[in-house]
């Protein structure tokens, strides 16, 4: 029997919203305690400017400076997800490859635009190591670090996919959760073909409700994508957020948060290792981990009874019902989760 197609439109927020009142959220990968106070104040200060139409000048310049690029290579978007839709509408590729498991919105956007999508499924057996992209692919989409695997691909391996005649789209929405943003291609401008790097301010700064992200790439393609946007696509508060989060003080704060996150993730991984039935594949590098365990769907439901929401894995192509994604939280929250997981597995 053919396995059902995964639900590409399912996201972690559904795990929390579905009868999720009072659940500890380990299903969504937004940093807790955000936006920080200083950012809230900057956003609140924009309320007096809402009568004027948004002006992207300062925000684009700040993002461009942050990544050492000309302003013409920056496109501000209504969340990184808008960039997937724009790419799907503007590009006319003949052979599209989406590397899975990864965030499902790119494929969903491409299919909605009428494109045929080929999948390359990475294997847990080798830690989801990057490979298998056919030479004829003229549009390749992948994440780094990848949602939901948390695997950080070497920049050299990602860059090796760039070539003349190909558009390479790298979703770096979680790159700022990695100390030093090692393996990023955001400031690399000399690769062959067209390389587009997508970024989000949602995860580190807690701005999912504000919708702000951006694309970095060759100026001609950025101009094409911009022409496909509606007028004034990014609100004034979102523009202020992009400018503020690109400054030196914000980048230093993000680096400290990434370093702290790495310690919390190590604590979670060590705790998970105590369960014989729980397995990790590859080395997690982002703000979540992906685990495989028997009867994961039942475990997920039982965890809800213990007050915790985690993300199901079967909606990601290449995974199945035995997978769960768990957000990294502070050590106290993680210890409470591990206790709940122990109770659930012990009663299975």
Short mmCIF file of C-alpha atoms in Angstrom, two decimals:
data_model
loop_
_atom_site.label_atom_id
_atom_site.label_comp_id
_atom_site.label_asym_id
_atom_site.label_seq_id
_atom_site.Cartn_x
_atom_site.Cartn_y
_atom_site.Cartn_z
CA UNK A 1 0.00 0.00 0.00
CA UNK A 2 1.32 3.44 -0.92
CA UNK A 3 2.06 5.64 2.08
CA UNK A 4 -0.08 8.80 2.28
CA UNK A 5 1.48 12.08 1.22
CA UNK A 6 2.66 14.12 4.21
CA UNK A 7 0.70 17.21 5.15
CA UNK A 8 3.07 19.94 3.95
CA UNK A 9 0.97 22.65 5.62
CA UNK A 10 1.22 21.25 9.14
CA UNK A 11 3.43 23.31 11.46
CA UNK A 12 4.44 23.24 15.09
CA UNK A 13 1.96 25.89 16.20
CA UNK A 14 -0.85 23.42 15.48
CA UNK A 15 0.53 21.13 18.18
CA UNK A 16 0.12 23.89 20.75
CA UNK A 17 -3.17 25.34 19.57
CA UNK A 18 -5.02 22.03 19.38
CA UNK A 19 -6.45 21.80 22.89
CA UNK A 20 -3.05 23.05 24.00
CA UNK A 21 -4.07 25.42 26.79
CA UNK A 22 -1.41 25.30 29.47
CA UNK A 23 0.97 23.01 27.58
CA UNK A 24 4.71 23.65 27.74
CA UNK A 25 5.59 24.45 24.14
CA UNK A 26 8.36 22.20 22.80
CA UNK A 27 6.78 22.12 19.35
CA UNK A 28 7.64 25.65 18.13
CA UNK A 29 11.26 26.71 17.80
CA UNK A 30 10.90 30.36 18.83
CA UNK A 31 13.22 31.40 21.67
CA UNK A 32 11.35 31.79 24.93
CA UNK A 33 11.22 35.14 26.71
CA UNK A 34 11.20 37.08 23.46
CA UNK A 35 10.95 39.71 22.09
CA UNK A 36 13.40 41.21 24.60
CA UNK A 37 12.35 44.38 26.41
CA UNK A 38 14.54 46.69 24.35
CA UNK A 39 13.03 45.36 21.13
CA UNK A 40 9.49 45.64 22.44
CA UNK A 41 10.19 49.28 23.25
CA UNK A 42 11.57 49.93 19.77
CA UNK A 43 8.48 48.35 18.23
CA UNK A 44 6.10 50.26 20.51
CA UNK A 45 7.79 53.52 19.51
CA UNK A 46 6.73 52.96 15.89
CA UNK A 47 3.03 53.28 16.69
CA UNK A 48 3.17 57.03 16.26
CA UNK A 49 4.50 56.57 12.71
CA UNK A 50 1.80 54.28 11.36
CA UNK A 51 0.05 57.04 9.42
CA UNK A 52 3.01 57.19 7.04
CA UNK A 53 3.73 54.58 4.39
CA UNK A 54 6.66 52.27 5.25
CA UNK A 55 10.14 53.30 4.07
CA UNK A 56 12.53 50.37 3.64
CA UNK A 57 15.70 52.45 3.20
CA UNK A 58 17.20 52.21 6.71
CA UNK A 59 16.25 48.56 7.20
CA UNK A 60 17.68 47.41 3.86
CA UNK A 61 20.88 49.32 4.51
CA UNK A 62 21.22 47.75 7.95
CA UNK A 63 20.69 44.21 6.66
CA UNK A 64 23.08 44.84 3.77
CA UNK A 65 25.78 46.10 6.15
CA UNK A 66 25.21 43.16 8.48
CA UNK A 67 26.03 40.73 5.65
CA UNK A 68 28.59 42.90 3.81
CA UNK A 69 26.45 43.13 0.67
CA UNK A 70 25.23 45.94 -1.56
CA UNK A 71 21.72 47.13 -0.77
CA UNK A 72 20.55 45.86 -4.16
CA UNK A 73 21.19 42.30 -3.01
CA UNK A 74 18.71 42.52 -0.10
CA UNK A 75 14.98 41.89 -0.31
CA UNK A 76 12.89 42.40 2.82
CA UNK A 77 9.92 40.07 3.05
CA UNK A 78 6.84 39.41 5.15
CA UNK A 79 8.55 36.56 6.94
CA UNK A 80 10.94 34.20 5.20
CA UNK A 81 7.91 32.20 4.04
CA UNK A 82 6.97 34.99 1.62
CA UNK A 83 10.29 34.50 -0.13
CA UNK A 84 9.37 30.90 -0.95
CA UNK A 85 6.18 32.09 -2.61
CA UNK A 86 7.99 34.81 -4.57
CA UNK A 87 10.62 32.37 -5.82
CA UNK A 88 7.92 29.92 -6.88
CA UNK A 89 6.11 32.63 -8.83
CA UNK A 90 9.12 34.27 -10.46
CA UNK A 91 11.40 31.37 -11.37
CA UNK A 92 10.76 29.11 -14.37
CA UNK A 93 12.93 26.06 -13.64
CA UNK A 94 12.76 22.82 -15.61
CA UNK A 95 14.01 20.41 -12.92
CA UNK A 96 13.32 21.33 -9.29
CA UNK A 97 14.88 19.45 -6.40
CA UNK A 98 13.89 19.97 -2.77
CA UNK A 99 16.23 18.26 -0.32
CA UNK A 100 14.27 16.55 2.46
CA UNK A 101 13.62 16.21 5.33
CA UNK A 102 13.32 19.97 5.58
CA UNK A 103 10.84 22.78 6.20
CA UNK A 104 7.87 21.96 3.99
CA UNK A 105 6.74 25.45 2.91
CA UNK A 106 9.21 25.69 -0.02
CA UNK A 107 7.78 22.58 -1.66
CA UNK A 108 4.22 23.61 -0.85
CA UNK A 109 4.78 27.02 -2.47
CA UNK A 110 6.34 25.48 -5.56
CA UNK A 111 3.49 23.00 -5.98
CA UNK A 112 0.90 25.75 -5.45
CA UNK A 113 2.54 27.66 -8.31
CA UNK A 114 2.13 24.65 -10.61
CA UNK A 115 5.69 23.33 -10.53
CA UNK A 116 6.62 19.68 -10.47
CA UNK A 117 8.96 18.95 -7.56
CA UNK A 118 11.50 16.15 -7.26
CA UNK A 119 12.56 15.09 -3.78
CA UNK A 120 16.01 14.07 -2.63
CA UNK A 121 15.62 12.22 0.67
CA UNK A 122 18.64 12.29 2.96
CA UNK A 123 19.26 9.22 5.08
CA UNK A 124 19.30 9.04 8.88
CA UNK A 125 21.76 6.17 8.53
CA UNK A 126 24.57 8.58 7.69
CA UNK A 127 23.33 11.43 9.86
CA UNK A 128 21.34 13.10 7.05
CA UNK A 129 24.57 13.95 5.24
CA UNK A 130 24.06 16.16 2.20
CA UNK A 131 24.23 14.42 -1.18
CA UNK A 132 22.31 12.88 -4.04
CA UNK A 133 21.34 16.08 -5.91
CA UNK A 134 21.13 15.30 -9.65
CA UNK A 135 23.29 17.31 -12.00
CA UNK A 136 20.32 18.31 -14.18
CA UNK A 137 18.56 20.15 -11.34
CA UNK A 138 18.33 23.86 -12.18
CA UNK A 139 16.61 24.81 -8.89
CA UNK A 140 17.77 23.26 -5.62
CA UNK A 141 16.25 24.11 -2.24
CA UNK A 142 17.67 23.03 1.11
CA UNK A 143 17.86 24.19 4.71
CA UNK A 144 20.98 24.84 6.78
CA UNK A 145 20.81 24.12 9.65
CA UNK A 146 17.92 21.97 8.55
CA UNK A 147 14.47 21.88 10.10
CA UNK A 148 13.59 19.30 11.46
CA UNK A 149 16.87 17.33 11.55
CA UNK A 150 18.92 20.09 13.26
CA UNK A 151 21.84 19.04 11.06
CA UNK A 152 24.30 21.77 10.06
CA UNK A 153 25.76 21.04 6.65
CA UNK A 154 29.32 22.22 5.97
CA UNK A 155 29.35 25.45 3.94
CA UNK A 156 31.74 23.77 1.52
CA UNK A 157 29.22 21.00 0.82
CA UNK A 158 26.38 23.47 0.29
CA UNK A 159 28.49 25.75 -1.89
CA UNK A 160 29.49 22.76 -4.01
CA UNK A 161 25.87 22.57 -5.20
CA UNK A 162 26.16 25.98 -6.89
CA UNK A 163 26.89 25.93 -10.61
CA UNK A 164 26.15 27.96 -13.77
CA UNK A 165 22.54 27.65 -14.88
CA UNK A 166 21.30 26.66 -11.44
CA UNK A 167 19.51 28.62 -8.71
CA UNK A 168 20.50 27.36 -5.27
CA UNK A 169 18.18 28.44 -2.45
CA UNK A 170 19.52 27.97 1.08
CA UNK A 171 17.07 28.46 3.94
CA UNK A 172 19.19 29.76 6.84
CA UNK A 173 16.24 30.60 9.10
CA UNK A 174 17.99 28.92 12.05
CA UNK A 175 21.57 29.95 11.29
CA UNK A 176 21.56 32.60 14.01
CA UNK A 177 21.00 29.83 16.57
CA UNK A 178 24.48 28.52 15.70
CA UNK A 179 27.40 30.15 17.54
CA UNK A 180 29.44 32.20 15.10
CA UNK A 181 26.95 31.37 12.32
CA UNK A 182 29.59 29.00 11.03
CA UNK A 183 28.75 27.38 7.70
CA UNK A 184 26.64 30.36 6.58
CA UNK A 185 26.67 31.50 2.97
CA UNK A 186 24.89 34.79 3.73
CA UNK A 187 27.97 36.90 2.99
CA UNK A 188 29.34 34.77 0.15
CA UNK A 189 28.92 36.46 -3.23
CA UNK A 190 31.33 34.72 -5.61
CA UNK A 191 29.70 31.34 -6.19
CA UNK A 192 28.68 30.22 -9.70
CA UNK A 193 25.07 30.40 -10.80
CA UNK A 194 22.50 32.16 -8.63
CA UNK A 195 22.63 31.58 -4.88
CA UNK A 196 19.80 32.90 -2.72
CA UNK A 197 20.06 32.80 1.08
CA UNK A 198 16.92 33.25 3.15
CA UNK A 199 16.91 34.53 6.71
CA UNK A 200 14.24 34.96 9.40
CA UNK A 201 14.07 37.11 12.53
CA UNK A 202 11.33 34.92 13.96
CA UNK A 203 13.31 32.33 15.88
CA UNK A 204 15.87 34.25 17.90
CA UNK A 205 13.84 37.42 18.40
CA UNK A 206 10.33 36.03 18.91
CA UNK A 207 8.71 37.88 16.01
CA UNK A 208 6.54 35.19 14.43
CA UNK A 209 3.51 37.47 14.70
CA UNK A 210 5.28 40.44 13.12
CA UNK A 211 6.34 38.61 9.93
CA UNK A 212 9.81 39.81 8.96
CA UNK A 213 12.53 38.04 7.02
CA UNK A 214 14.75 38.69 4.05
CA UNK A 215 16.41 37.22 0.99
CA UNK A 216 20.01 37.77 -0.09
CA UNK A 217 21.10 37.13 -3.66
CA UNK A 218 22.19 38.53 -7.02
CA UNK A 219 20.78 42.02 -7.59
CA UNK A 220 18.94 41.19 -10.85
CA UNK A 221 17.09 38.28 -9.25
CA UNK A 222 16.37 40.29 -6.10
CA UNK A 223 14.86 43.00 -8.30
CA UNK A 224 12.65 40.41 -10.03
CA UNK A 225 11.44 39.06 -6.72
CA UNK A 226 10.77 42.57 -5.44
CA UNK A 227 8.71 43.36 -8.51
CA UNK A 228 6.47 40.40 -7.67
CA UNK A 229 5.70 41.77 -4.21
CA UNK A 230 2.67 43.94 -3.50
CA UNK A 231 3.27 47.57 -2.66
CA UNK A 232 4.61 48.18 0.86
CA UNK A 233 4.90 44.46 1.69
CA UNK A 234 6.66 44.98 5.04
CA UNK A 235 5.12 47.05 7.83
CA UNK A 236 6.87 49.90 9.61
CA UNK A 237 7.25 47.94 12.89
CA UNK A 238 8.73 45.01 10.96
CA UNK A 239 11.19 47.32 9.20
CA UNK A 240 12.31 48.75 12.52
CA UNK A 241 12.80 45.19 13.79
CA UNK A 242 14.98 44.34 10.79
CA UNK A 243 17.10 47.41 11.37
CA UNK A 244 17.39 46.94 15.13
CA UNK A 245 18.21 43.22 14.96
CA UNK A 246 20.97 43.86 12.42
CA UNK A 247 22.91 46.21 14.73
CA UNK A 248 26.04 45.34 16.66
CA UNK A 249 24.37 45.15 20.07
CA UNK A 250 21.63 42.82 18.80
CA UNK A 251 24.14 40.58 17.03
CA UNK A 252 26.15 40.30 20.24
CA UNK A 253 22.99 39.35 22.13
CA UNK A 254 22.10 36.76 19.52
CA UNK A 255 25.59 35.28 19.81
CA UNK A 256 25.24 34.99 23.59
CA UNK A 257 21.84 33.36 23.15
CA UNK A 258 23.28 30.87 20.66
CA UNK A 259 26.07 29.95 23.07
CA UNK A 260 23.58 29.43 25.89
CA UNK A 261 21.36 27.41 23.58
CA UNK A 262 24.26 25.10 22.76
CA UNK A 263 24.65 24.28 26.45
CA UNK A 264 20.92 23.68 26.86
CA UNK A 265 20.90 21.44 23.78
CA UNK A 266 23.78 19.39 25.15
CA UNK A 267 21.81 18.93 28.38
CA UNK A 268 18.76 17.73 26.43
CA UNK A 269 20.80 15.36 24.25
CA UNK A 270 22.47 13.81 27.30
CA UNK A 271 19.10 13.35 28.95
CA UNK A 272 17.61 11.71 25.88
CA UNK A 273 20.58 9.33 25.69
CA UNK A 274 19.44 7.78 28.96
CA UNK A 275 16.45 6.21 27.18
CA UNK A 276 17.34 3.05 25.28
CA UNK A 277 14.40 3.41 22.91
CA UNK A 278 15.21 7.00 21.86
CA UNK A 279 17.69 7.58 19.02
CA UNK A 280 19.21 10.69 17.49
CA UNK A 281 20.82 10.76 14.05
CA UNK A 282 23.56 13.20 13.19
CA UNK A 283 24.78 15.97 15.44
CA UNK A 284 22.06 18.53 16.29
CA UNK A 285 23.18 22.13 15.87
CA UNK A 286 20.02 24.25 16.03
CA UNK A 287 17.31 25.08 18.55
CA UNK A 288 15.64 21.66 18.32
CA UNK A 289 16.49 17.97 18.08
CA UNK A 290 14.93 15.19 16.04
CA UNK A 291 14.42 11.81 17.68
CA UNK A 292 13.18 8.42 16.59
CA UNK A 293 11.36 6.09 18.93
CA UNK A 294 8.77 3.32 18.76
CA UNK A 295 5.12 4.39 18.79
CA UNK A 296 6.08 8.05 18.71
CA UNK A 297 2.52 9.14 17.89
CA UNK A 298 1.24 7.54 21.09
CA UNK A 299 4.15 9.01 23.04
CA UNK A 300 3.32 12.46 21.70
CA UNK A 301 -0.29 12.11 22.83
CA UNK A 302 0.74 10.88 26.28
CA UNK A 303 3.20 13.74 26.65
CA UNK A 304 0.29 16.14 26.17
CA UNK A 305 -1.39 14.50 29.15
CA UNK A 306 1.76 15.32 31.12
CA UNK A 307 1.66 18.96 29.96
CA UNK A 308 4.14 19.00 27.04
CA UNK A 309 3.60 19.63 23.33
CA UNK A 310 6.19 18.26 20.88
CA UNK A 311 6.21 18.31 17.09
CA UNK A 312 5.14 15.26 15.11
CA UNK A 313 7.61 14.20 12.44
CA UNK A 314 5.44 12.37 9.93
CA UNK A 315 4.48 15.55 8.06
CA UNK A 316 8.08 15.90 6.82
CA UNK A 317 8.87 13.97 3.62
CA UNK A 318 11.43 11.28 4.35
CA UNK A 319 10.29 10.74 7.93
CA UNK A 320 7.41 8.77 9.41
CA UNK A 321 5.26 8.26 12.47
CA UNK A 322 8.23 7.17 14.60
CA UNK A 323 9.81 10.65 14.60
CA UNK A 324 9.38 13.62 16.94
CA UNK A 325 10.98 17.07 16.98
CA UNK A 326 11.70 18.61 20.38
CA UNK A 327 12.54 22.28 20.94
CA UNK A 328 15.52 23.09 23.14
CA UNK A 329 14.60 24.93 26.33
CA UNK A 330 16.35 25.89 29.57
CA UNK A 331 17.67 23.06 31.74
CA UNK A 332 14.87 23.24 34.31
CA UNK A 333 12.20 22.91 31.62
CA UNK A 334 14.18 20.13 29.95
CA UNK A 335 14.46 18.20 33.21
CA UNK A 336 10.70 18.39 33.70
CA UNK A 337 10.20 17.19 30.14
CA UNK A 338 12.64 14.31 30.60
CA UNK A 339 10.78 13.27 33.75
CA UNK A 340 7.51 13.30 31.78
CA UNK A 341 9.09 11.33 28.93
CA UNK A 342 10.40 8.78 31.42
CA UNK A 343 6.91 8.39 32.89
CA UNK A 344 5.40 7.94 29.44
CA UNK A 345 7.99 5.43 28.23
CA UNK A 346 7.92 3.59 31.53
CA UNK A 347 4.18 3.07 31.24
CA UNK A 348 4.26 2.01 27.58
#
